[in-house]
Amino acid sequence: AQSVAQPEDQVNVAEGNPLTVKCTYSVSGNPYLFWYVQYPNRGLQFLLKYITGDNLVKGSYGFEAEFNKSQTSFHLKKPSALVSDSALYFCAVRDSNYQLIWGAGTKLIIKP
Amino acid sequence: DAMVIQNPRYQVTQFGKPVTLSCSQTLNHNVMYWYQQKSSQAPKLLFHYYDKDFNNEADTPDNFQSRRPNTSFCFLDIRSPGLGDAAMYLCATTETGFMNTEAFFGQGTRLTVV
């Protein structure tokens, strides 16, 4: 069965430090992976996706993600965190029926 | 230049009183989705439309219905809301049949049942 795991419920980072939000996946076939961000009482916003090609994907707001096939991971990263990055982050993979399989979400807290 | 618009942003309804949430899109996408999201959990797919073809998730309660009168609009009807239906409801769209395209979400409707 296809699945996505976000092992951390919450990640705390000091402003200016690098951040990583972890995601691992299990799919049959080629993975189509996505990261979304959700601010309080808002919808989900697309950040970036991995389809094929370069393992390092760059997205919105200075975020990037590294695809690692051998570790079946797609971790979200940013070199220098901002307080405004505090939000809920979801990793997702598209299954063979074109539906999105979601991770449980990781709350990112950036402290000044 | 909002692309997926949900109305209203906040909705309060009485227990058992039918309520309708609306979603419109300017992207001309063929696929539209309704998700339910509770307490910062992952979104839970209720159903989706592929053009006019309606696809219900197996565990979506019968209390939830949907209509899609045209490409641009989609409605979520909750026939008899219970306290457990209080949640954020998210509408999303994607292009037809592409595995590599992202979903576009509306801002959501926060439903409160009193």
XYZ file of C-alpha atoms in Angstrom:
226
model
C 0.000 0.000 0.000
C 1.149 3.492 -0.751
C 1.866 5.719 2.216
C 3.622 8.820 3.438
C 5.208 9.274 6.850
C 6.165 12.478 8.575
C 7.897 11.218 11.684
C 7.901 14.510 13.580
C 4.709 16.082 14.892
C 6.581 19.300 15.590
C 9.917 20.830 14.692
C 11.372 23.774 16.585
C 14.069 25.920 15.009
C 15.652 29.226 15.944
C 15.304 32.011 13.424
C 18.254 32.124 11.063
C 19.111 28.464 11.523
C 18.620 25.857 8.814
C 15.476 23.760 9.002
C 14.553 20.278 7.875
C 11.103 18.705 7.855
C 11.249 14.990 7.188
C 9.144 12.873 4.874
C 9.445 9.270 3.787
C 7.211 7.485 1.331
C 6.224 4.079 0.067
C 4.883 3.768 -3.475
C 4.881 1.316 -6.298
C 6.359 2.753 -9.453
C 7.761 6.233 -9.863
C 6.994 8.607 -7.022
C 5.354 11.973 -7.626
C 6.005 13.890 -4.416
C 4.672 17.197 -3.169
C 5.074 19.575 -0.245
C 2.307 21.914 0.882
C 2.171 24.529 3.620
C -0.861 25.570 5.627
C -1.118 28.734 7.690
C -3.748 28.949 10.458
C -7.304 28.943 9.141
C -6.138 28.904 5.552
C -6.092 26.417 2.720
C -3.042 24.481 1.597
C -0.460 26.203 -0.550
C 1.768 24.290 -2.937
C 5.490 24.652 -2.206
C 7.302 22.283 -4.545
C 7.220 18.906 -6.222
C 9.493 16.144 -7.418
C 8.635 14.491 -10.707
C 11.915 13.381 -12.226
C 15.409 14.662 -12.853
C 17.489 16.641 -10.385
C 17.186 15.295 -6.864
C 17.274 18.783 -5.374
C 14.051 20.615 -6.070
C 13.659 24.329 -5.438
C 10.304 25.815 -4.550
C 8.504 28.830 -3.175
C 9.650 31.055 -0.285
C 13.234 29.781 -0.416
C 12.303 26.180 0.355
C 13.916 23.215 -1.315
C 13.585 19.462 -0.980
C 15.953 16.608 -1.563
C 14.707 13.421 -3.162
C 16.590 10.309 -2.071
C 15.445 7.182 -3.863
C 17.499 4.708 -1.840
C 16.138 6.085 1.432
C 12.672 6.756 -0.036
C 12.783 10.220 1.462
C 11.812 13.699 0.358
C 12.888 16.044 3.143
C 11.979 19.719 3.032
C 14.756 22.170 3.792
C 15.533 25.838 4.070
C 18.984 27.292 4.739
C 17.836 30.094 7.029
C 14.478 29.965 8.811
C 12.171 32.942 9.232
C 9.558 33.418 11.936
C 7.012 33.700 9.132
C 7.823 30.112 8.102
C 5.955 28.902 11.183
C 3.086 26.817 9.840
C 1.852 23.278 9.250
C 3.657 21.365 6.521
C 2.293 18.380 4.629
C 4.102 15.939 2.410
C 2.056 14.019 -0.157
C 2.514 11.429 -2.893
C 0.233 10.816 -5.813
C -1.067 7.279 -6.055
C -1.908 5.269 -9.140
C -5.510 6.554 -9.037
C -4.252 10.157 -9.238
C -5.254 10.815 -5.631
C -2.957 12.431 -3.101
C -1.827 10.343 -0.143
C -1.027 12.701 2.705
C 1.409 12.591 5.564
C 0.086 13.483 9.008
C 1.658 16.919 8.912
C 4.486 18.583 10.830
C 4.052 21.760 12.790
C 7.059 24.001 12.267
C 7.763 26.593 14.931
C 10.434 29.199 14.306
C 11.475 31.091 17.416
C 12.942 34.615 17.234
C -6.314 36.805 -8.881
C -7.665 34.051 -6.701
C -7.985 30.781 -8.576
C -10.016 28.557 -6.259
C -12.550 30.462 -4.218
C -14.551 29.068 -1.352
C -17.550 30.738 0.196
C -18.158 31.470 2.930
C -14.851 31.450 4.814
C -16.665 30.824 8.070
C -20.043 29.142 8.443
C -22.015 28.539 11.614
C -24.943 26.177 11.368
C -27.327 24.580 13.786
C -27.255 20.913 14.606
C -29.350 19.107 12.017
C -29.890 22.133 9.770
C -28.807 21.568 6.154
C -25.863 23.638 5.011
C -24.186 24.192 1.647
C -20.602 25.190 1.042
C -19.519 26.467 -2.337
C -16.373 26.393 -4.421
C -15.571 28.041 -7.722
C -12.466 27.915 -9.880
C -11.069 29.982 -12.732
C -8.477 27.382 -13.778
C -10.785 25.350 -15.996
C -9.539 22.189 -14.332
C -11.495 19.029 -14.922
C -11.009 17.539 -11.484
C -12.455 19.048 -8.320
C -12.084 17.639 -4.822
C -13.705 18.135 -1.442
C -11.640 17.429 1.644
C -12.495 17.517 5.328
C -9.758 18.565 7.731
C -9.985 18.381 11.504
C -7.644 19.836 14.115
C -4.531 20.277 11.962
C -4.773 16.680 10.760
C -4.151 15.600 7.208
C -6.969 16.416 4.794
C -9.423 13.567 4.319
C -10.835 13.135 0.838
C -14.641 13.050 0.797
C -15.248 12.838 -2.955
C -14.093 14.186 -6.242
C -15.429 14.942 -9.698
C -13.677 14.009 -12.894
C -15.648 16.297 -15.198
C -19.208 15.317 -14.323
C -18.270 11.874 -13.066
C -18.776 11.727 -9.325
C -16.455 9.568 -7.221
C -17.356 8.981 -3.607
C -14.841 7.699 -1.083
C -16.006 4.482 0.527
C -16.019 5.918 4.034
C -17.715 9.229 3.259
C -20.968 9.380 5.248
C -24.249 9.562 3.334
C -24.876 12.831 5.145
C -22.430 14.440 2.717
C -23.516 15.116 -0.841
C -22.073 17.108 -3.678
C -23.147 18.814 -6.869
C -21.159 20.101 -9.795
C -23.475 22.001 -12.142
C -20.650 23.110 -14.444
C -16.858 23.090 -14.736
C -16.418 26.152 -12.567
C -18.621 25.404 -9.585
C -18.877 22.642 -7.031
C -21.018 22.442 -3.896
C -20.814 20.434 -0.708
C -24.139 19.745 0.958
C -24.334 18.465 4.503
C -27.877 17.279 4.963
C -28.004 17.038 8.750
C -24.823 18.379 10.329
C -23.747 16.832 13.575
C -21.261 18.159 16.082
C -18.694 15.781 14.627
C -18.938 17.503 11.255
C -17.369 20.671 12.576
C -14.177 21.006 10.570
C -12.358 22.900 7.878
C -13.647 21.965 4.425
C -11.209 22.358 1.578
C -11.911 22.462 -2.124
C -9.128 21.688 -4.593
C -8.632 21.270 -8.342
C -6.144 19.569 -10.618
C -5.666 19.166 -14.318
C -7.038 16.032 -15.865
C -5.073 12.866 -15.638
C -1.590 14.173 -14.955
C 0.342 12.520 -12.184
C 2.827 15.343 -11.985
C 0.549 18.323 -11.476
C -0.089 19.915 -8.149
C -3.484 20.494 -6.624
C -4.717 24.049 -6.171
C -6.622 24.686 -2.954
C -9.137 27.255 -1.902
C -8.836 29.079 1.404
C -11.251 26.700 3.032
C -14.537 27.059 4.892
C -14.456 26.652 8.658
C -17.729 25.025 9.671
C -19.005 25.336 13.224
C -22.027 23.327 14.360
C -23.942 24.647 17.358
